[in-house]
CSV table of C-alpha atoms in Angstrom, one decimal:
chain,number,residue,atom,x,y,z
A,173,UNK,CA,-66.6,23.3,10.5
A,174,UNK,CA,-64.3,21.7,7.6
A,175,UNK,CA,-62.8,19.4,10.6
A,176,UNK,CA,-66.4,18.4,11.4
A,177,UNK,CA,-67.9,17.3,8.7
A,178,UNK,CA,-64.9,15.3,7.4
A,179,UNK,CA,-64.4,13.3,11.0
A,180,UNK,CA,-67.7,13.1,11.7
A,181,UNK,CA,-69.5,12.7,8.1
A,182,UNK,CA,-67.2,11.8,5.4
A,183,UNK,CA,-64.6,9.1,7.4
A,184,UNK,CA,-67.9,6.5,8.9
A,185,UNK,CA,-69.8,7.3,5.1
A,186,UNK,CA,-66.8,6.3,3.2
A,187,UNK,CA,-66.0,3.7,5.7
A,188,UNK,CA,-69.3,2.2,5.1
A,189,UNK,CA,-69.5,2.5,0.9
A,190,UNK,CA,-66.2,0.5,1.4
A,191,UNK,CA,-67.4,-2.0,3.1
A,192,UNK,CA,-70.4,-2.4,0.9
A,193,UNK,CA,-68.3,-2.3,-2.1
A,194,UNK,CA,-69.9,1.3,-3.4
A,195,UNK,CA,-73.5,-0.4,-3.0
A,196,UNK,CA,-76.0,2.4,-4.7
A,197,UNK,CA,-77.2,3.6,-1.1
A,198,UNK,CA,-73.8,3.7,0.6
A,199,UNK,CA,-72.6,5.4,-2.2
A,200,UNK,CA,-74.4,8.0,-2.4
A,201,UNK,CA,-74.9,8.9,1.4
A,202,UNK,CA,-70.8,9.4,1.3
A,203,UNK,CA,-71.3,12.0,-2.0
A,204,UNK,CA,-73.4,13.6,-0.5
A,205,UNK,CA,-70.9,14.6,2.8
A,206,UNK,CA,-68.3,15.2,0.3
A,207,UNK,CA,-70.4,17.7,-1.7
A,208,UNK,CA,-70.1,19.4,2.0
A,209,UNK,CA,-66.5,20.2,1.5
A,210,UNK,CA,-64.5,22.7,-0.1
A,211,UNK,CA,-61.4,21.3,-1.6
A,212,UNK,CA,-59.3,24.6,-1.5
A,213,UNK,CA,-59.7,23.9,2.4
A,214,UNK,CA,-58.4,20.0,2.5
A,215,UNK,CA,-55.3,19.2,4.1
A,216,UNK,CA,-53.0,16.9,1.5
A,217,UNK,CA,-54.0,13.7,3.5
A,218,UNK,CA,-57.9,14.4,3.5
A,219,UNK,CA,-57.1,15.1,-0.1
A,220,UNK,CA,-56.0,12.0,-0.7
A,221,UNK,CA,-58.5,10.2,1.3
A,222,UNK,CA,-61.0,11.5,-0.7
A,223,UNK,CA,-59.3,11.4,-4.3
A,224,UNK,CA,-58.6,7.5,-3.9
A,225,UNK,CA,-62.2,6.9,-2.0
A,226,UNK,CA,-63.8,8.2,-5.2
A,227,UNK,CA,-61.1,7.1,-8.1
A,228,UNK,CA,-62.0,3.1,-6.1
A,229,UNK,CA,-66.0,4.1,-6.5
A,230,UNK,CA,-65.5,5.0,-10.4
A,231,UNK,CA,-63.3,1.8,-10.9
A,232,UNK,CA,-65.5,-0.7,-9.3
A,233,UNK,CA,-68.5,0.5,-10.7
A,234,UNK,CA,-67.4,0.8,-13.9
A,235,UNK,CA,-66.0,-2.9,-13.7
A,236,UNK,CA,-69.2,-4.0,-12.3
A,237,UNK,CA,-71.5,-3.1,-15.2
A,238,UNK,CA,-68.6,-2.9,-17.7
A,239,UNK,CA,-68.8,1.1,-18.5
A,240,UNK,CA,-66.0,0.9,-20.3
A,241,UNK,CA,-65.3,2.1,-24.0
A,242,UNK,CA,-62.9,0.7,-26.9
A,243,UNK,CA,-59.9,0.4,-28.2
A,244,UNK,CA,-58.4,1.5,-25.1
A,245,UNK,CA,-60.8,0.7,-22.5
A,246,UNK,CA,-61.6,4.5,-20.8
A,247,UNK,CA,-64.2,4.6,-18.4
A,248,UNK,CA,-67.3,5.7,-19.8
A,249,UNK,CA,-67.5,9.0,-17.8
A,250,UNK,CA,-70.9,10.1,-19.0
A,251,UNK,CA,-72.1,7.6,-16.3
A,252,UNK,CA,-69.7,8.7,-13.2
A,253,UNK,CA,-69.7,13.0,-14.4
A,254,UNK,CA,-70.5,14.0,-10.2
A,255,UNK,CA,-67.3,11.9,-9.3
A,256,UNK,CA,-65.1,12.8,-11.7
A,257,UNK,CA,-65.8,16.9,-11.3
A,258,UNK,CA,-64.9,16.0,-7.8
A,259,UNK,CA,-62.3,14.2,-8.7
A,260,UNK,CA,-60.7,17.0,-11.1
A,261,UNK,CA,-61.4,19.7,-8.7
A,262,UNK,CA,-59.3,17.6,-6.0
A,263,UNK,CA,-56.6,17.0,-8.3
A,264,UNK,CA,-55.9,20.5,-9.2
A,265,UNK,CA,-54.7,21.2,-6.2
A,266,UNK,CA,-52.8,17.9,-6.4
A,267,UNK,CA,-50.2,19.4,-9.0
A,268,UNK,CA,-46.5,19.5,-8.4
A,269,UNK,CA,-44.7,23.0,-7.6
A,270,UNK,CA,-42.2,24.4,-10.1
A,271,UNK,CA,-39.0,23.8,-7.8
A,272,UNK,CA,-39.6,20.4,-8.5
A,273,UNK,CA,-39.6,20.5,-12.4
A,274,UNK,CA,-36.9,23.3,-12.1
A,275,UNK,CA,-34.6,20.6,-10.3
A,276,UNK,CA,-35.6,17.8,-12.8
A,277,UNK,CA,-34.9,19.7,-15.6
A,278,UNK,CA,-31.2,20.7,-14.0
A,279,UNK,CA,-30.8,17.0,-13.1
A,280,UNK,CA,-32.3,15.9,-17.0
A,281,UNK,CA,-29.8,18.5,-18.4
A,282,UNK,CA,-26.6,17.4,-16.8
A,283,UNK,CA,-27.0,14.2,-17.2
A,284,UNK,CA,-27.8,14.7,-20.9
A,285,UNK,CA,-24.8,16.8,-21.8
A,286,UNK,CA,-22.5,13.9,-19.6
A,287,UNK,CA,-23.9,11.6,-22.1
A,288,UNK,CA,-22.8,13.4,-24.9
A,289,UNK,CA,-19.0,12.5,-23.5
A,290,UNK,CA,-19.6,8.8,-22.7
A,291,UNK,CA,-17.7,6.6,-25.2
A,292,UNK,CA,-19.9,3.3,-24.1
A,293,UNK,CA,-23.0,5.4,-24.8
A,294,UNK,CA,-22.1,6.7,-27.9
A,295,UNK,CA,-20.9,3.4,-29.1
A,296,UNK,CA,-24.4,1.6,-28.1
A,297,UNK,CA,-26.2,4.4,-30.1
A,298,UNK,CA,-23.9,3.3,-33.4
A,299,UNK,CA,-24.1,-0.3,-32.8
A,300,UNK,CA,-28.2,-0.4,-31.3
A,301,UNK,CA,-29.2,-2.1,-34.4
A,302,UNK,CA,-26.5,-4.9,-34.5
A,303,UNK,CA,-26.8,-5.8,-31.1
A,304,UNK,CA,-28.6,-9.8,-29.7
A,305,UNK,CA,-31.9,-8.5,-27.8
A,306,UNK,CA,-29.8,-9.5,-24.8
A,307,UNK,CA,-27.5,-6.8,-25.6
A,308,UNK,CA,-30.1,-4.0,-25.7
A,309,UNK,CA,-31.4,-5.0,-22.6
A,310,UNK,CA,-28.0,-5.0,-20.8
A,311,UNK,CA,-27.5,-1.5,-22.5
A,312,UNK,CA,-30.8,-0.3,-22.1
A,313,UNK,CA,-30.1,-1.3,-18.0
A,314,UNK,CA,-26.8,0.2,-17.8
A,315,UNK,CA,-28.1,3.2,-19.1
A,316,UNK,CA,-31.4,3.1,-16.3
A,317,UNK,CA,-28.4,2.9,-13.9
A,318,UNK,CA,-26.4,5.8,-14.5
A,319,UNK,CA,-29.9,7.6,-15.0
A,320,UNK,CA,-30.9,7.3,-11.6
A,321,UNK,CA,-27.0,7.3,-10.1
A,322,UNK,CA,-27.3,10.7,-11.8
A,323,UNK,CA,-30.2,12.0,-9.8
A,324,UNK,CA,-28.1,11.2,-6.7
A,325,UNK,CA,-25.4,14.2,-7.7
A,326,UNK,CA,-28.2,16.1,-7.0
A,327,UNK,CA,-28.8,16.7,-3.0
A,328,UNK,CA,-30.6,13.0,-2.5
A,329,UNK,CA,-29.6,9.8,-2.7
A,330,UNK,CA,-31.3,7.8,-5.2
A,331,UNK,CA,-31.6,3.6,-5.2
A,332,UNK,CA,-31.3,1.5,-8.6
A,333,UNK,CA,-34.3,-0.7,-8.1
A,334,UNK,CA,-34.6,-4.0,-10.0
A,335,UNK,CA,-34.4,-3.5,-13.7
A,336,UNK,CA,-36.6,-6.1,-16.3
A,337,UNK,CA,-38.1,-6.3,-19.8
A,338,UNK,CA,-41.9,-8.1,-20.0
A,339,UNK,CA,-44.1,-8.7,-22.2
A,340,UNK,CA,-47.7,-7.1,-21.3
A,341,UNK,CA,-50.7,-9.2,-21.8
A,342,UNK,CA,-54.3,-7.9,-21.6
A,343,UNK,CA,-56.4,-5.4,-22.7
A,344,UNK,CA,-55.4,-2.6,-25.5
A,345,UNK,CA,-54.8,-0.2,-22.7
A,346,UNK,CA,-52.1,-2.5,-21.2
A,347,UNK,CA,-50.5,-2.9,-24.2
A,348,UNK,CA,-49.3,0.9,-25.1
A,349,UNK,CA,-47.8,1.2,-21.1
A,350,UNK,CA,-44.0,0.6,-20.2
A,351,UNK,CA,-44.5,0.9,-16.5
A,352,UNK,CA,-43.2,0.9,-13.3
A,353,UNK,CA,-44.4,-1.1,-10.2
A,354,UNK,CA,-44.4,-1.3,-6.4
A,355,UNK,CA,-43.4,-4.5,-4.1
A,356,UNK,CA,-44.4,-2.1,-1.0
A,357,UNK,CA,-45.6,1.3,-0.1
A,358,UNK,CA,-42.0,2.7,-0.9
A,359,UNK,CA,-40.0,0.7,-3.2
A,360,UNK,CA,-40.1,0.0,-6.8
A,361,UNK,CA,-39.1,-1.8,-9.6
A,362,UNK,CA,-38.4,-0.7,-13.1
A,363,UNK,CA,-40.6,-3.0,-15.7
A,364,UNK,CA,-40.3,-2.2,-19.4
A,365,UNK,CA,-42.2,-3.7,-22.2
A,366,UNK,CA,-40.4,-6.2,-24.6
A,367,UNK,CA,-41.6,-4.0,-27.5
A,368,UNK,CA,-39.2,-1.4,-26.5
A,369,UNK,CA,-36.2,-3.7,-27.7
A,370,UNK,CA,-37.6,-3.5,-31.2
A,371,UNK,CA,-36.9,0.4,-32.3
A,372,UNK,CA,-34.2,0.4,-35.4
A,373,UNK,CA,-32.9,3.0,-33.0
A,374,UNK,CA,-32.0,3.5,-29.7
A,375,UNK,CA,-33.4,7.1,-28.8
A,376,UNK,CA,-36.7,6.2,-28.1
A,377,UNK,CA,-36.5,3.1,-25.8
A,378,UNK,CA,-33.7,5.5,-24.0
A,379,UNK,CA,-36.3,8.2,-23.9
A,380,UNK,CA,-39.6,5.8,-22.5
A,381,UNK,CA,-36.2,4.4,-20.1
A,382,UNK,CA,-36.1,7.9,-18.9
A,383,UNK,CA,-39.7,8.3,-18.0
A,384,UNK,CA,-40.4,5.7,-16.1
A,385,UNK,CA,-36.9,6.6,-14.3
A,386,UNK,CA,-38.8,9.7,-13.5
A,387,UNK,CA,-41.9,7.7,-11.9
A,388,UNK,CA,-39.3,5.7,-9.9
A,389,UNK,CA,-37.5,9.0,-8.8
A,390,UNK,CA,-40.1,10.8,-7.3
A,391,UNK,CA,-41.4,7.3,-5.7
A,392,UNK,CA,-38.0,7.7,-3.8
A,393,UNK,CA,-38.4,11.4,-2.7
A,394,UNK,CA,-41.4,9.9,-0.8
A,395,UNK,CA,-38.9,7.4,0.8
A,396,UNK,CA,-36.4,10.6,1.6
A,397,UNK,CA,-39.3,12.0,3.4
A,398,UNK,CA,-39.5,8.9,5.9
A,399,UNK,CA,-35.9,8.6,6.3
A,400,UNK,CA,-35.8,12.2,7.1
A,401,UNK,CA,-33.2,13.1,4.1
A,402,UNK,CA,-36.0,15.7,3.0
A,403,UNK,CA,-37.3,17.5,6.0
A,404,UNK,CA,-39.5,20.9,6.5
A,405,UNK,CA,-37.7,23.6,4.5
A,406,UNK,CA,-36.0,21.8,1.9
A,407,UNK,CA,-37.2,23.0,-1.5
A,408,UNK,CA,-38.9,19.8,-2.1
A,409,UNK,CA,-40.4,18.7,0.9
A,410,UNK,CA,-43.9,19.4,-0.1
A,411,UNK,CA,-43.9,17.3,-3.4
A,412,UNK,CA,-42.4,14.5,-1.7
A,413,UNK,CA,-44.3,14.7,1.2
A,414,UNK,CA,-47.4,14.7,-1.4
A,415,UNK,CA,-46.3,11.9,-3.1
A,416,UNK,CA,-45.9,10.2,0.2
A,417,UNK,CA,-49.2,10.8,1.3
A,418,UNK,CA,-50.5,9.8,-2.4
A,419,UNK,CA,-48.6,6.7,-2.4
A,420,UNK,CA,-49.8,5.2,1.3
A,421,UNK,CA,-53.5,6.9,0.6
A,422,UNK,CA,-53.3,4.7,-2.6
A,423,UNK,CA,-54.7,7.8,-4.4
A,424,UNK,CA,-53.2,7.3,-7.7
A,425,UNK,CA,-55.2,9.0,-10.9
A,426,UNK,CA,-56.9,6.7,-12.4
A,427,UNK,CA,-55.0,5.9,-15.5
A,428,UNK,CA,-58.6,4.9,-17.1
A,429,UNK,CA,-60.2,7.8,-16.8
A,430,UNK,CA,-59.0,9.6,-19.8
A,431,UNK,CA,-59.2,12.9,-18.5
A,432,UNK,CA,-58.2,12.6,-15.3
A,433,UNK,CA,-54.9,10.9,-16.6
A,434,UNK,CA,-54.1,14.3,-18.6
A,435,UNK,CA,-54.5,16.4,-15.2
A,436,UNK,CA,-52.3,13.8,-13.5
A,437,UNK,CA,-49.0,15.5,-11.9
A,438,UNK,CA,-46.9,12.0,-11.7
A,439,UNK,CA,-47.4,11.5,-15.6
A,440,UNK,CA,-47.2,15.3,-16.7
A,441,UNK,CA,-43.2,15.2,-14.9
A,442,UNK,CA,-42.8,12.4,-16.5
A,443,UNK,CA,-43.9,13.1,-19.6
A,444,UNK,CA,-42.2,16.0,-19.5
A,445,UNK,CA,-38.7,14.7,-18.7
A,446,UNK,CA,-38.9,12.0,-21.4
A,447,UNK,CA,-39.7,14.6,-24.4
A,448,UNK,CA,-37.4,17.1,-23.4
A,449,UNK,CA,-34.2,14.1,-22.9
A,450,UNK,CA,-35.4,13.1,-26.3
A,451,UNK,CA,-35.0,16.5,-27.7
A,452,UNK,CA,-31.9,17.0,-25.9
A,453,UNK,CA,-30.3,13.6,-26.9
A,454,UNK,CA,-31.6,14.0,-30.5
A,455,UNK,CA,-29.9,17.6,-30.6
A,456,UNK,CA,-26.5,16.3,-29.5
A,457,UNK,CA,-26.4,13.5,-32.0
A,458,UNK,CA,-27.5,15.4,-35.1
A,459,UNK,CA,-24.7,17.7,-33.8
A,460,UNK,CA,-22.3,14.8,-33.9
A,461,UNK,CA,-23.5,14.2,-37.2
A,462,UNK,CA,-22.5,17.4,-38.2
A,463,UNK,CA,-18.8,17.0,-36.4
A,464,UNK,CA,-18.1,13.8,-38.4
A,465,UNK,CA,-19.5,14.9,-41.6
A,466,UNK,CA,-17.6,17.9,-41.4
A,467,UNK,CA,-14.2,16.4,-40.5
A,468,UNK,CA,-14.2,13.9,-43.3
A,469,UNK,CA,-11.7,14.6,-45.8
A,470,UNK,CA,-12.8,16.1,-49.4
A,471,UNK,CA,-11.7,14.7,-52.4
């Protein structure tokens, strides 16, 4: 019955919203055939259809007669509430398994606790607030590198992708992001926000580094899937296969809908791996502290 109603109801009705551009009507012909379908019963790619048909409705009507609130810009979801409970009952089923953060936290860990050996990284950490802003990029970029090199150790190989600083212009929203983007369904660049290269200290830029080295590793799990590296049975093949699906279905959460982007799986792991690297970097350099304090000479 499930099968039914999505080939022969949901697929033309959302077809046809598209086309209108989520014209009243249209609209609401295709929310009514979704209210038909139980999402505990959706494959991942009818999922995804119908996360990113409804995330595009709530975006283009809120543009269209500016629903949106200040300073940041959130939809105003008082307007779009049958959508969005749609939308948050889809994406609970959306959320990533606990292999996946298991292995990100093993990969975070390691490569936190190498750090804590590196001579060039413990030297950048001292000098950070000496160095030219070209310097803190370069270091900042070195340091993306062996991020990502490190997730390789670890069963897949990962890509560096191209590494820059900007400066983002435009709304208030846009202007608290450090962000990652896409050239192509499956490859990335790394973009970080000028502002970063103003901290007095280096943890946090390394930290917001980390995150968006996150968004650009599980990006490439999606590509592992295509290329095979990650097949049926390998511990992570359903994340990346979801992320996969989510990235070609372009049914990203909608970053402006405030509490959709709390339920949002891609930022939660990311979130998650930048706090805990934070914690974990700030832990091994009070401990340093301690090491040098202790080994100075008393008078």
């Amino acid at each position: 019955m499930l099968s039914n109603v999505f080939a022969a109801e949901v697929k033309p009705l959302v077809k046809e919203s598209r086309e209108k551009q989520f014209a009243r009507r249209s609209h609401d012909r295709a929310m009514r055939a979704i209210g038909k379908l139980d999402p505990a019963a959706l494959t991942l790619r009818q999922n995804a259809y119908v996360f990113s048909y409804l995330a595009d409705a709530v975006m283009e009507m809120a543009k269209r007669k500016d629903h949106f609130s200040p300073p940041y810009n959130y939809v105003r979801e008082d307007f779009y509430k049958r959508e969005i409970f749609y939308l948050q009952d889809l994406g609970k089923r959306r959320q990533y398994s606990p292999a996946l953060y298991e292995w990100m936290k093993m990969a975070r860990d390691k490569f936190a606790g190498e750090l804590q050996l590196e001579q060039d990284f413990q030297k950048g950490l001292r000098e950070w607030s000496d160095m030219t802003i070209e310097e803190r990029k370069e270091f900042l970029r070195e340091q993306i590198r062996a991020q990502i090199k490190s997730f390789s150790k670890h069963g897949v190989e990962f890509l560096v992708p191209p590494i820059s600083f900007e400066k983002l212009s435009g709304d208030s929203y846009a202007q608290f992001r450090y962000l990652m983007t896409t050239r192509g369904p499956e490859d990335t660049d790394i973009v970080l926000h000028t502002k970063l290269l103003n901290w007095r200290r280096a943890l946090r830029p390394l930290a917001y580094a980390f995150h968006e080295v996150t968004h650009a590793v599980t990006w490439q799990l999606a590509r592992a899937v295509t290329e095979g590296t990650i097949a049926p049975g390998h511990p992570l093949y359903k994340d990346a296969l979801q992320r996969k699906i989510s990235i070609h279905a372009s049914a990203a959460f909608p970053g402006k809908v405030e509490s959709l982007s709390l339920q949002c799986p891609e930022e939660d792991i990311a979130y998650t791996s930048q706090f805990r690297f934070e914690e974990r970097l700030s832990e091994q350099i009070r401990a340093a502290n301690r090491t040098a304090r202790n080994a100075r000479p008393t008078l």
